[in-house]
mmCIF file of C-alpha atoms in Angstrom:
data_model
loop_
_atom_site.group_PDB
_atom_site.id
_atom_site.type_symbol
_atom_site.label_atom_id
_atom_site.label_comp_id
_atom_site.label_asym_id
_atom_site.label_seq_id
_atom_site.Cartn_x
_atom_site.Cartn_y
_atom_site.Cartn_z
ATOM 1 C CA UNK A 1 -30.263 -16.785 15.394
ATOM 2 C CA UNK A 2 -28.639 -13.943 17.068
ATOM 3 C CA UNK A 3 -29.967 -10.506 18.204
ATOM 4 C CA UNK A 4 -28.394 -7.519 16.982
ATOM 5 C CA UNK A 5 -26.219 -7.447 20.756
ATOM 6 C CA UNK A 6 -24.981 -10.914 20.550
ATOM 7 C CA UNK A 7 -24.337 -10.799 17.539
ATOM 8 C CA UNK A 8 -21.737 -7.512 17.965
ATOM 9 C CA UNK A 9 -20.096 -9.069 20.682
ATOM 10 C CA UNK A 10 -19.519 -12.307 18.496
ATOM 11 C CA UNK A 11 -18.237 -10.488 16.182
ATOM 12 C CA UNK A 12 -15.935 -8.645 17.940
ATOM 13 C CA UNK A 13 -14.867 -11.600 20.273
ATOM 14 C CA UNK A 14 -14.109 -14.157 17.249
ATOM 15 C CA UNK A 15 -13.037 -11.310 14.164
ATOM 16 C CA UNK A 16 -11.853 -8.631 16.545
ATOM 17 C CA UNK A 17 -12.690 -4.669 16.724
ATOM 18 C CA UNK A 18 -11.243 -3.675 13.598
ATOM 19 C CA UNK A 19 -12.744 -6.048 11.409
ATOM 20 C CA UNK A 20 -16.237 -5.649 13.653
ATOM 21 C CA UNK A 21 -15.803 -1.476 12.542
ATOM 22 C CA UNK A 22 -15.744 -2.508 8.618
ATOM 23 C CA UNK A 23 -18.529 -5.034 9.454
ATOM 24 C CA UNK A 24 -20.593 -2.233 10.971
ATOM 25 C CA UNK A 25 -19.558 0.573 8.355
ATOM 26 C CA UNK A 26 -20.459 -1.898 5.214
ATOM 27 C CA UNK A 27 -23.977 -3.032 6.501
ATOM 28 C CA UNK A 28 -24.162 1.106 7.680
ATOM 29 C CA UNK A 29 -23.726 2.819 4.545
ATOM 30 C CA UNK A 30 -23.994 0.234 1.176
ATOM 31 C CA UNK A 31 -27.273 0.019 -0.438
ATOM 32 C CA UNK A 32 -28.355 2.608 2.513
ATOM 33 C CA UNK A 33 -32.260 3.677 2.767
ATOM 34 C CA UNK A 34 -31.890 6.226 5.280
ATOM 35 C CA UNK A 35 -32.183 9.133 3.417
ATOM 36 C CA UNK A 36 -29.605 10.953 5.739
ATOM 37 C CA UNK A 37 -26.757 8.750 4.750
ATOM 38 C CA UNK A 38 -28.026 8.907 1.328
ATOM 39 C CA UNK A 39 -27.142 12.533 1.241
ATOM 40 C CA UNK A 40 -24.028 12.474 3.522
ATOM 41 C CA UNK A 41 -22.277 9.743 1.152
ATOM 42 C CA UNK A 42 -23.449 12.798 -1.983
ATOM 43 C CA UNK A 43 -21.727 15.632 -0.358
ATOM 44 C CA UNK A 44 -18.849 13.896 1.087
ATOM 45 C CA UNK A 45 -18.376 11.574 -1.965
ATOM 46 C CA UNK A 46 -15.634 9.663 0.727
ATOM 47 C CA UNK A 47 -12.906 7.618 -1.328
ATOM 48 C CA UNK A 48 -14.466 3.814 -1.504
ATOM 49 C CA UNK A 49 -14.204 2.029 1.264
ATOM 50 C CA UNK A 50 -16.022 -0.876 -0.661
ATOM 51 C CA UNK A 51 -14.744 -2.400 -3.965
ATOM 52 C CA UNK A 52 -15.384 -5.619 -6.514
ATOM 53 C CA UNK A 53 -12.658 -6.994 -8.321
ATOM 54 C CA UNK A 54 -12.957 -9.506 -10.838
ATOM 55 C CA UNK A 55 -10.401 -11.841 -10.745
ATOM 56 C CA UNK A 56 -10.954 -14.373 -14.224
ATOM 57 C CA UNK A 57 -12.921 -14.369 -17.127
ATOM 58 C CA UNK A 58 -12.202 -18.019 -17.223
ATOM 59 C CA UNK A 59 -15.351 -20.047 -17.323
ATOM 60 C CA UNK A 60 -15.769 -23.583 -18.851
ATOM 61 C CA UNK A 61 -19.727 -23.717 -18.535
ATOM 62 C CA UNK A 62 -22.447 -22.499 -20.948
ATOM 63 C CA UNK A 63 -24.859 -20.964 -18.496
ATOM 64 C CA UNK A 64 -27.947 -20.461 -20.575
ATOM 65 C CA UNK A 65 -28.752 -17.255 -18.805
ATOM 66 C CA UNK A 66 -24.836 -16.080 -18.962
ATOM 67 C CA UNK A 67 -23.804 -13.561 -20.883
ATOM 68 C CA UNK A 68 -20.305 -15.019 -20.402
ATOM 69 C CA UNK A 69 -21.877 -17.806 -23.166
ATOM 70 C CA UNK A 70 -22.444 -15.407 -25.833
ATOM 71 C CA UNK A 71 -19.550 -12.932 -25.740
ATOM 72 C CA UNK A 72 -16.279 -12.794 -28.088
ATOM 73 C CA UNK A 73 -14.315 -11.504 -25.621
ATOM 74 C CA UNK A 74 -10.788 -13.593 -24.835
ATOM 75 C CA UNK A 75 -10.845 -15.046 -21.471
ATOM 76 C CA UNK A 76 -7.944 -13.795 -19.159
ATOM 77 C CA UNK A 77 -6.763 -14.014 -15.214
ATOM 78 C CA UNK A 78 -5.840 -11.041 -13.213
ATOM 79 C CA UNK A 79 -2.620 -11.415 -12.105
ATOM 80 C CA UNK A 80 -1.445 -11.221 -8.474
ATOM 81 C CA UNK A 81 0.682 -8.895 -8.671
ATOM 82 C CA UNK A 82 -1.857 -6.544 -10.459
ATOM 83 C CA UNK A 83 -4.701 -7.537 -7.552
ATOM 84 C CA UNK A 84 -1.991 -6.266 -5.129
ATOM 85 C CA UNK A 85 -1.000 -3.505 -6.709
ATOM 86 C CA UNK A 86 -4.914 -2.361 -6.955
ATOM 87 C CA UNK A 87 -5.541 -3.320 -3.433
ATOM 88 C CA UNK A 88 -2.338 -1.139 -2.239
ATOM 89 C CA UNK A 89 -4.255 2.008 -3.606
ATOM 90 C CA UNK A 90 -6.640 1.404 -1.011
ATOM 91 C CA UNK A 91 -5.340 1.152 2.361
ATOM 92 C CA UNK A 92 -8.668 1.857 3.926
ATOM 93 C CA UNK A 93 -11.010 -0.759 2.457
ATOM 94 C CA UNK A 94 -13.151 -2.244 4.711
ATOM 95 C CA UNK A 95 -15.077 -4.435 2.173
ATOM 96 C CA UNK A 96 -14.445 -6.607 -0.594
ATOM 97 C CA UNK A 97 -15.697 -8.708 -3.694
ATOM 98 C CA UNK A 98 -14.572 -10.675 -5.386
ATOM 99 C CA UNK A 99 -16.801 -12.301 -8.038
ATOM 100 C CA UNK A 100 -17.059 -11.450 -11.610
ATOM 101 C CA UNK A 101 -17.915 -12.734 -15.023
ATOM 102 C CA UNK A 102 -15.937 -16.178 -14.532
ATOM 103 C CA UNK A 103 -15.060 -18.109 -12.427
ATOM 104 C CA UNK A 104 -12.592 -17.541 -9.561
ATOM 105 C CA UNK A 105 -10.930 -20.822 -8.581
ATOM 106 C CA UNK A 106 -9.488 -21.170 -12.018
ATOM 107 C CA UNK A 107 -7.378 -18.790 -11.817
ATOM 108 C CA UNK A 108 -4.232 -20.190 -9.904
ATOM 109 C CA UNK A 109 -3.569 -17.109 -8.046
ATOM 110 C CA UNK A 110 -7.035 -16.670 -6.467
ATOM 111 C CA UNK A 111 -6.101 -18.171 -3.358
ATOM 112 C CA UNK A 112 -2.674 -15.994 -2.759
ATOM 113 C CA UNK A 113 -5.012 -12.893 -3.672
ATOM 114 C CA UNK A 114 -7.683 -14.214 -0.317
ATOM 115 C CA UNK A 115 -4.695 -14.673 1.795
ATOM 116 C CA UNK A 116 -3.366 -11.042 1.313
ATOM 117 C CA UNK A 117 -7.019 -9.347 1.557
ATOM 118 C CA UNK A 118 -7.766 -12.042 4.622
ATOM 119 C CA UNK A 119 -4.321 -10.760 5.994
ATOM 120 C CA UNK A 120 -5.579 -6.803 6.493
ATOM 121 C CA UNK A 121 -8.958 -7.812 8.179
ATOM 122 C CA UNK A 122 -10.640 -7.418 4.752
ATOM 123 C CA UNK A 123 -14.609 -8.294 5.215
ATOM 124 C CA UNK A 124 -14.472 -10.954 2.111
ATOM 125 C CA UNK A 125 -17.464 -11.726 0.301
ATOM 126 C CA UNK A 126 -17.816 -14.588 -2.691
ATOM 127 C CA UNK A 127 -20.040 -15.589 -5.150
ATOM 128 C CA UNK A 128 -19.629 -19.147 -6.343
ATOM 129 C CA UNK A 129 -21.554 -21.896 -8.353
ATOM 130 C CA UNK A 130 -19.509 -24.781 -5.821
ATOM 131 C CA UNK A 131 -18.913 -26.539 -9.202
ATOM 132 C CA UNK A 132 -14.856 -25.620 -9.257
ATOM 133 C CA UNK A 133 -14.196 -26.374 -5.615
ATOM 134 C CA UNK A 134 -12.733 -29.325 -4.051
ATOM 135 C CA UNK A 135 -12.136 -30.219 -0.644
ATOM 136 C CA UNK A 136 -8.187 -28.677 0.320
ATOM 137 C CA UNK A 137 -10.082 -25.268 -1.292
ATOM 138 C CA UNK A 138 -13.141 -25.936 1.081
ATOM 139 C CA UNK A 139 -10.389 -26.604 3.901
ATOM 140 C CA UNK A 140 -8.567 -23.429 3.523
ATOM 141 C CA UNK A 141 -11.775 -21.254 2.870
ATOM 142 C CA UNK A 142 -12.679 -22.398 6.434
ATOM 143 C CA UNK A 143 -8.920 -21.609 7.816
ATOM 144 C CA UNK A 144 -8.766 -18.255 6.412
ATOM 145 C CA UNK A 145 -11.946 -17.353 8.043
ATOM 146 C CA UNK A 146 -13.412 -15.809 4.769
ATOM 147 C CA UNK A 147 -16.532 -13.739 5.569
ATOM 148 C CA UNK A 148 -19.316 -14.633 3.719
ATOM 149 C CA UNK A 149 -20.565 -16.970 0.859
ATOM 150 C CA UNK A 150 -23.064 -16.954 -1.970
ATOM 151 C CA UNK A 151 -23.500 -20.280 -3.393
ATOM 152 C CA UNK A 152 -25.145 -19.440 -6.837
ATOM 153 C CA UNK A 153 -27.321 -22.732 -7.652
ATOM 154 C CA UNK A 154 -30.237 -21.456 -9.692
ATOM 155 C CA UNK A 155 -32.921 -24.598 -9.289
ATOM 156 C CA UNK A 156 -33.910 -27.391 -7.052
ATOM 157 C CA UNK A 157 -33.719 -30.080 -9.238
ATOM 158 C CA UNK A 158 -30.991 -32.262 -11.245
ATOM 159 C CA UNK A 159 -33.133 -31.520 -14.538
ATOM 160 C CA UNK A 160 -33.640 -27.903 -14.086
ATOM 161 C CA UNK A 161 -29.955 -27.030 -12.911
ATOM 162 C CA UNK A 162 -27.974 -29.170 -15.556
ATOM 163 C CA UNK A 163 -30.382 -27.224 -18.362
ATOM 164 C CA UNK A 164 -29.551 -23.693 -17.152
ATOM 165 C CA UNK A 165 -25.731 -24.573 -15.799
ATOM 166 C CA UNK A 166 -24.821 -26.130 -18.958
ATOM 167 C CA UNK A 167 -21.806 -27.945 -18.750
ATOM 168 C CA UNK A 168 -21.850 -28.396 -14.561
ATOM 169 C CA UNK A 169 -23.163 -31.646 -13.024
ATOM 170 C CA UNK A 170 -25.847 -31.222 -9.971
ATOM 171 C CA UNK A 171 -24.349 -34.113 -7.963
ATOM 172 C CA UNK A 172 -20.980 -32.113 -7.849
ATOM 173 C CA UNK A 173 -22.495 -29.491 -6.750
ATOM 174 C CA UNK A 174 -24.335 -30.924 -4.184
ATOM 175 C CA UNK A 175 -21.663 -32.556 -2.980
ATOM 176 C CA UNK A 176 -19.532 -29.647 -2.602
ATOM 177 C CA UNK A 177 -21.729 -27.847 -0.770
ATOM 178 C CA UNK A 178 -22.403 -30.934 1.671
ATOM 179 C CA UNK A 179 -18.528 -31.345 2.343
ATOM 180 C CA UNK A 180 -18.806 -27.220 3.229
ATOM 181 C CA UNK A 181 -20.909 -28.144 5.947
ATOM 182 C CA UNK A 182 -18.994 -30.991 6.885
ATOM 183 C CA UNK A 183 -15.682 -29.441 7.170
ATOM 184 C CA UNK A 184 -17.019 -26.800 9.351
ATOM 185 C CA UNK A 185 -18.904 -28.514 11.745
ATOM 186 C CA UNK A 186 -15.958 -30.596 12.491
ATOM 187 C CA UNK A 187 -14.008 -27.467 12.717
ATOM 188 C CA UNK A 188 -16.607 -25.979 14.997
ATOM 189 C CA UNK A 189 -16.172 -23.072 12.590
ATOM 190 C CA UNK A 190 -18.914 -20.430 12.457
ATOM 191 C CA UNK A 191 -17.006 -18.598 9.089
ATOM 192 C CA UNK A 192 -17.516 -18.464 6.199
ATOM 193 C CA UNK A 193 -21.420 -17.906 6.624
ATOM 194 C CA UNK A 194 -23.269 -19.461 3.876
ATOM 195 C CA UNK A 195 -25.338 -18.091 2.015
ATOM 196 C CA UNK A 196 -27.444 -18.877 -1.618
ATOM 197 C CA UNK A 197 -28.421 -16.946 -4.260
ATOM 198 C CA UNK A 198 -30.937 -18.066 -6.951
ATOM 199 C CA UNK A 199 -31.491 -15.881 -10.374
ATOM 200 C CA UNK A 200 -35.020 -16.667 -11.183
ATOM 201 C CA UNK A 201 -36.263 -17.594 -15.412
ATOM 202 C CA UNK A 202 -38.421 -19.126 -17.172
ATOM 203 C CA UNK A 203 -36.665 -22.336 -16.892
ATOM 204 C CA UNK A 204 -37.134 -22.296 -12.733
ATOM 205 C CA UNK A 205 -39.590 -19.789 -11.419
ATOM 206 C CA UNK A 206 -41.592 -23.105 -10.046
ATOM 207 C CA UNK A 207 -38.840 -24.526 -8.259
ATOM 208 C CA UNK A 208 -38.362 -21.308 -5.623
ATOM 209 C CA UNK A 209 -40.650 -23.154 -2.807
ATOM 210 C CA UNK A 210 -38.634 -26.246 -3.454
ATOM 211 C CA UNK A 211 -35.563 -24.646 -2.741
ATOM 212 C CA UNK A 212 -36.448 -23.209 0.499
ATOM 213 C CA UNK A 213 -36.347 -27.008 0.985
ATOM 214 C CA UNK A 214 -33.248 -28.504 -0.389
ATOM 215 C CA UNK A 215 -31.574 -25.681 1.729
ATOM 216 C CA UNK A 216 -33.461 -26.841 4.662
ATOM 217 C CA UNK A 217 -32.189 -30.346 4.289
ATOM 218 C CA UNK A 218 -28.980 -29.296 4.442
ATOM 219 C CA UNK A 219 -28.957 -29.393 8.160
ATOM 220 C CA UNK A 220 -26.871 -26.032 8.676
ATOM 221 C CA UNK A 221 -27.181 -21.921 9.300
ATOM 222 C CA UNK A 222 -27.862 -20.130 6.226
ATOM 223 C CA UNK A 223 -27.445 -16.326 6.882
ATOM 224 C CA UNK A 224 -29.103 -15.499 3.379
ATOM 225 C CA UNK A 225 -31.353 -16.600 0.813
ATOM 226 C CA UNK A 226 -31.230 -14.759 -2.365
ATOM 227 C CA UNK A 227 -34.062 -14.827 -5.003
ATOM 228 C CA UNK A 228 -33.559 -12.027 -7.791
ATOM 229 C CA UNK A 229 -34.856 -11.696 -11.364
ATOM 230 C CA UNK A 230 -32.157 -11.941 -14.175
ATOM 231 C CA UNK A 231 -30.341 -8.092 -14.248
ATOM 232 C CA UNK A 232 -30.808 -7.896 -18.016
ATOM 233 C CA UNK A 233 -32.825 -9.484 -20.722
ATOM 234 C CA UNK A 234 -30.451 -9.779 -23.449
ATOM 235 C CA UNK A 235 -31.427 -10.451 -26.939
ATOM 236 C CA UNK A 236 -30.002 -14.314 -26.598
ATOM 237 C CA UNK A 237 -31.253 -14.414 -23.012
ATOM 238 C CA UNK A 238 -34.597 -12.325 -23.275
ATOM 239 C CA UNK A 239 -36.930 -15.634 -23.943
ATOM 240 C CA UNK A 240 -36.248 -16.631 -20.079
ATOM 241 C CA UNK A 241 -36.804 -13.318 -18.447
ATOM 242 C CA UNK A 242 -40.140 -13.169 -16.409
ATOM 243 C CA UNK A 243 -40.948 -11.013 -13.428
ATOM 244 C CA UNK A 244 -41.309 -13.001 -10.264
ATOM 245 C CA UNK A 245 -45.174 -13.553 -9.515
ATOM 246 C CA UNK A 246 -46.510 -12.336 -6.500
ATOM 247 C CA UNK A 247 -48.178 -15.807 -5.187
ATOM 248 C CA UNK A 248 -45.225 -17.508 -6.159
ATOM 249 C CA UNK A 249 -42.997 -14.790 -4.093
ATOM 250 C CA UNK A 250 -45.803 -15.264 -0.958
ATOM 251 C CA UNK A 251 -45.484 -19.850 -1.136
ATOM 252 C CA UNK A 252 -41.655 -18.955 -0.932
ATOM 253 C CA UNK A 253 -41.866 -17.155 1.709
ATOM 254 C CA UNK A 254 -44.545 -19.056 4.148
ATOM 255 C CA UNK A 255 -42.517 -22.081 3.152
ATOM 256 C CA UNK A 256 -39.629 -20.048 4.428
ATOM 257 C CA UNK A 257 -41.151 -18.653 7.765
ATOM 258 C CA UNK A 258 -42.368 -22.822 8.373
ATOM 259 C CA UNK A 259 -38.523 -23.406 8.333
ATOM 260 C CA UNK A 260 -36.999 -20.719 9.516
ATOM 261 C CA UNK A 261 -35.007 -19.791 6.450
ATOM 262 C CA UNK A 262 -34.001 -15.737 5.971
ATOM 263 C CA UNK A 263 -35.081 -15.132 2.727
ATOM 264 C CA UNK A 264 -34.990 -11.942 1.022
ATOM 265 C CA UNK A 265 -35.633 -10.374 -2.202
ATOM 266 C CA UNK A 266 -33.361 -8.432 -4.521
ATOM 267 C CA UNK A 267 -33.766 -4.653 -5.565
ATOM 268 C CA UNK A 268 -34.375 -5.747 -8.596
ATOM 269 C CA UNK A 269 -37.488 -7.841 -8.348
ATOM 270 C CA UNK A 270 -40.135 -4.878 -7.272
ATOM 271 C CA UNK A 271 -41.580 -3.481 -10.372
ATOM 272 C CA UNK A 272 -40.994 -0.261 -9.449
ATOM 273 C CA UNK A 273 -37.774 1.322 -8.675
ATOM 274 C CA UNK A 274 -36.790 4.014 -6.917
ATOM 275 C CA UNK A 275 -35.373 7.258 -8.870
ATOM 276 C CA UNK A 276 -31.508 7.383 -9.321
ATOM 277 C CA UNK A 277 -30.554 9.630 -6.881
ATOM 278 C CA UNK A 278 -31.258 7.163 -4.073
ATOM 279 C CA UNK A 279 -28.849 5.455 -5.638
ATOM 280 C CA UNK A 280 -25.536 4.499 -3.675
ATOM 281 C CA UNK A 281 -23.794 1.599 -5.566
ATOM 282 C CA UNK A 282 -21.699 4.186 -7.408
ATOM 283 C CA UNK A 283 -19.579 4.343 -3.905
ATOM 284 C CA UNK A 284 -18.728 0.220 -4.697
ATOM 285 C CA UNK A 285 -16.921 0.369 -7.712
ATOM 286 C CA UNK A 286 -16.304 -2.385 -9.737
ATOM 287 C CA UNK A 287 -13.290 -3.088 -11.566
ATOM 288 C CA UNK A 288 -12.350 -5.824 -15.171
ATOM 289 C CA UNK A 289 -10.456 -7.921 -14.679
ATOM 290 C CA UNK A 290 -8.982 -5.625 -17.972
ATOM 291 C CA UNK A 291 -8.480 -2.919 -15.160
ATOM 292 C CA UNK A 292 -11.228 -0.791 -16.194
ATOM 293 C CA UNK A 293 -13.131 0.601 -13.369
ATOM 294 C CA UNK A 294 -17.418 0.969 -14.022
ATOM 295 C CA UNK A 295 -19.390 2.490 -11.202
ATOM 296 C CA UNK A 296 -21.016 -0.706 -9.650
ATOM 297 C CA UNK A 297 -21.850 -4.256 -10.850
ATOM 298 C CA UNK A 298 -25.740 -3.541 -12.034
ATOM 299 C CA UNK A 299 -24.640 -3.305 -15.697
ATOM 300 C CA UNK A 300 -22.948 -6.583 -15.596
ATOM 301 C CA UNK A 301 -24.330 -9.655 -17.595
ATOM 302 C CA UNK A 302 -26.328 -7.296 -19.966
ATOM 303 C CA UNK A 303 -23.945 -8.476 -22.986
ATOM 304 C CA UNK A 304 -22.793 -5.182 -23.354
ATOM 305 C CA UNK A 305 -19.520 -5.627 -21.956
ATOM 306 C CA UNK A 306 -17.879 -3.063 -25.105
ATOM 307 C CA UNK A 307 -20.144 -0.348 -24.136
ATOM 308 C CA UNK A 308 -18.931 -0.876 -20.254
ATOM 309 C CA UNK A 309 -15.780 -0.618 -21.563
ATOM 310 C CA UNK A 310 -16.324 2.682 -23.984
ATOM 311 C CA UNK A 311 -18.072 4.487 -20.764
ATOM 312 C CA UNK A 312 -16.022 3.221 -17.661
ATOM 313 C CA UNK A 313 -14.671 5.838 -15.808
ATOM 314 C CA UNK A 314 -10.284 5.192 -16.197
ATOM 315 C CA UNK A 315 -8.490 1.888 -15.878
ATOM 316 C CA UNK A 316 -6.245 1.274 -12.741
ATOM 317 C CA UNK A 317 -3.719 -0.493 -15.000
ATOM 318 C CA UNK A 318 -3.298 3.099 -16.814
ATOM 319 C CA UNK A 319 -3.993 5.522 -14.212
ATOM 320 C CA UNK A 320 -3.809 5.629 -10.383
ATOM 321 C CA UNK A 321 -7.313 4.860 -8.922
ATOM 322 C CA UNK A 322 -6.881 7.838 -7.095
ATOM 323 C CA UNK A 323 -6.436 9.783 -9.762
ATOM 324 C CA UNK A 324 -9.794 8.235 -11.734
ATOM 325 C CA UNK A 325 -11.614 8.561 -8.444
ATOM 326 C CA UNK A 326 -11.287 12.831 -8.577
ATOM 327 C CA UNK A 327 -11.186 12.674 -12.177
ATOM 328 C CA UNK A 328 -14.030 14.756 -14.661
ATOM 329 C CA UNK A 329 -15.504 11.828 -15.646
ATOM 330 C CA UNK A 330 -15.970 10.430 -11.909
ATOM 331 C CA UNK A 331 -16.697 13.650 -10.442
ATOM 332 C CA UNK A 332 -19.774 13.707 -13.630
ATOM 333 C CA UNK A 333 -21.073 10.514 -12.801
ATOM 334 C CA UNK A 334 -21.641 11.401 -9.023
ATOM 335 C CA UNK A 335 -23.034 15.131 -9.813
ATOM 336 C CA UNK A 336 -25.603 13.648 -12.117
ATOM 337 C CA UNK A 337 -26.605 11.047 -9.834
ATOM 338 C CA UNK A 338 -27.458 13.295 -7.269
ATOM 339 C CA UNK A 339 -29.223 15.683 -9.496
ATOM 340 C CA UNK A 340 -31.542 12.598 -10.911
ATOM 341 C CA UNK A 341 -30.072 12.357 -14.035
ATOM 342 C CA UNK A 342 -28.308 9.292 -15.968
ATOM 343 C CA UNK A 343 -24.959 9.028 -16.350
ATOM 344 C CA UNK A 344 -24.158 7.303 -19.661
ATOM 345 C CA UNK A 345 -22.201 3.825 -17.838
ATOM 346 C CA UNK A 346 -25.855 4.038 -16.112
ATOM 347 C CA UNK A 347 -28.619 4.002 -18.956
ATOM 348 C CA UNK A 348 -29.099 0.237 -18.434
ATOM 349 C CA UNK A 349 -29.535 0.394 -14.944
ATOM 350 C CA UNK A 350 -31.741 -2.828 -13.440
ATOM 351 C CA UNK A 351 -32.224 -1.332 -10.110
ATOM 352 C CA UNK A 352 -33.074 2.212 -10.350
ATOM 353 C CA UNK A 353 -35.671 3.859 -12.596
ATOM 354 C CA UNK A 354 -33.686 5.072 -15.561
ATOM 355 C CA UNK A 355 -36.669 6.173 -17.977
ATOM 356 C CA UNK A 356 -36.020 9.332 -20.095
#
């Protein structure tokens, strides 16, 4: 593990000073508790130097837990030449990512889309279910030095996973991720840091303590362990929501400490939430792969993809982002926000207290 120190100067010896700034300004400002920076990001309102971009709606599982399994909408790629073109508008982006509702290495172009953002010292950040990979994608993932990794692998077990990841075969999975390792120990490559991310239900609340494990038996850093409760709970989905119990959260987490595994807990799982004008995902906007641009990811799989639609804020495929970005409706969003109140792409919000 590094300190704080060595870790800077790794940084900046193996990424370089520009991409060590970003680094610094991402982990500075985004999802920010200091109440200070909270307030300076208010009255500034800075363009975004952090952005999501979802690349496909392409997915070929039926996650049960997915709201990607029970939508009608018609599954489409982003285009290169559109990713550029919404990348171009913002020639000071220090943070990326690139994950949405599908999944991004079936779209063709995703790879030419991580070489250009790779190519302006981009701090990239993925999450992936390591079920569409193979090993030439694992290879160049490596070479192109991308940032970070989530692998999204919601149980323990062969039973439990192939029930929730309908469609997706454990052993593939597994695999995957063990070739990941593989590769980059004999590239004695520190990049991409792995990390995992585990949405807890009904289906796998039991299995947290034995994931702790299975990631220990991997044999490699993990920067991150992610355990969150589901965003939303659906009408199709809303028989596997359950709040995380606390004895189950404390095993995790001595089983954790015994193997020196960094776990941490989403905003999401406390109970209680913090009032909206703490809020600073509104300064990582999120963007269809449609074009149309919604203030952060939160409102994502809550099956309400129409309404994110009816409220977003422009589309960058109509209008320059620029131009949305100053716009009334943008300019609305941020004012109520900082005054406590909900802005309507907002009323579903998982992570902030939205009661009326």
């Amino acid at each position: 593990m590094f300190s704080k120190l060595k870790r800077l100067l790794f940084l900046i010896r193996t990424k370089g000073m520009k991409w060590t700034y970003n680094y610094i300004h991402f982990i500075s400002f985004y999802d920010t508790q200091n109440p200070i920076l909270i307030k300076l990001l208010q009255w500034l309102q800075p363009y975004p130097s952090y952005i999501e971009i979802e690349c496909t709606t392409k997915c070929n599982l039926k996650c049960s837990l997915c709201e990607h399994t029970y939508w009608d909408e018609q599954s489409r790629d982003m285009s290169f030449d559109q990713f550029k073109s919404i990348i171009d508008q913002f020639p000071k982006l220090k943070w990326i990512g690139l994950t949405g509702i599908g999944e991004s290495f079936l779209n063709k172009e995703f790879m030419d889309m991580l070489r250009y953002v790779k190519s302006k010292n981009i701090y990239v950040e993925l999450y992936d279910s390591f079920y569409f990979m193979n090993e030439a994608i694992i290879n160049e993932l490596i070479d192109l030095s991308v940032d970070r990794i989530f692998a999204s692998i919601d149980a323990a077990t062969k039973e439990t996973y192939e029930k929730i990841r309908v469609g997706a075969k454990f052993e593939k999975v597994m695999n995957n991720l063990r070739t990941f390792v593989k590769l980059k120990e004999e590239k004695k490559a520190y990049f991409p840091e792995l990390c995992f991310h585990y949405i807890v239900t009904k289906d796998n609340v039991n299995e947290l303590t034995k994931y702790v494990e299975l990631i220990h038996s991997l044999n490699t850093d993990v920067t991150i362990t992610q355990f969150t409760r589901m965003l939303h709970y659906f009408d199709e989905v809303k028989r596997l929501f359950v709040e995380v119990p606390e004895e189950i959260i404390r095993e995790a987490d001595n089983k954790a400490k015994e193997l020196g595994i960094n776990v941490v807990w989403g905003l999401n799982v406390p109970q209680n939430k913090p009032p909206i004008n703490k809020c600073t995902a509104w300064y990582m906007p999120f963007i269809f792969v449609t074009g149309h641009v919604i203030p952060c990811c939160a409102g994502n799989e809550a099956n309400k993809r129409e309404f994110q639609k009816a409220t977003s804020l422009g589309n960058v495929f109509e209008k320059n982002f620029k131009d949305i970005w100053y716009g009334e409706k943008y300019k609305e969003l941020r004012w109520k926000i900082r005054k406590g109140e909900v802005p309507p792409p907002c009323v579903d919000c998982p992570l902030y207290d939205v009661r009326r």
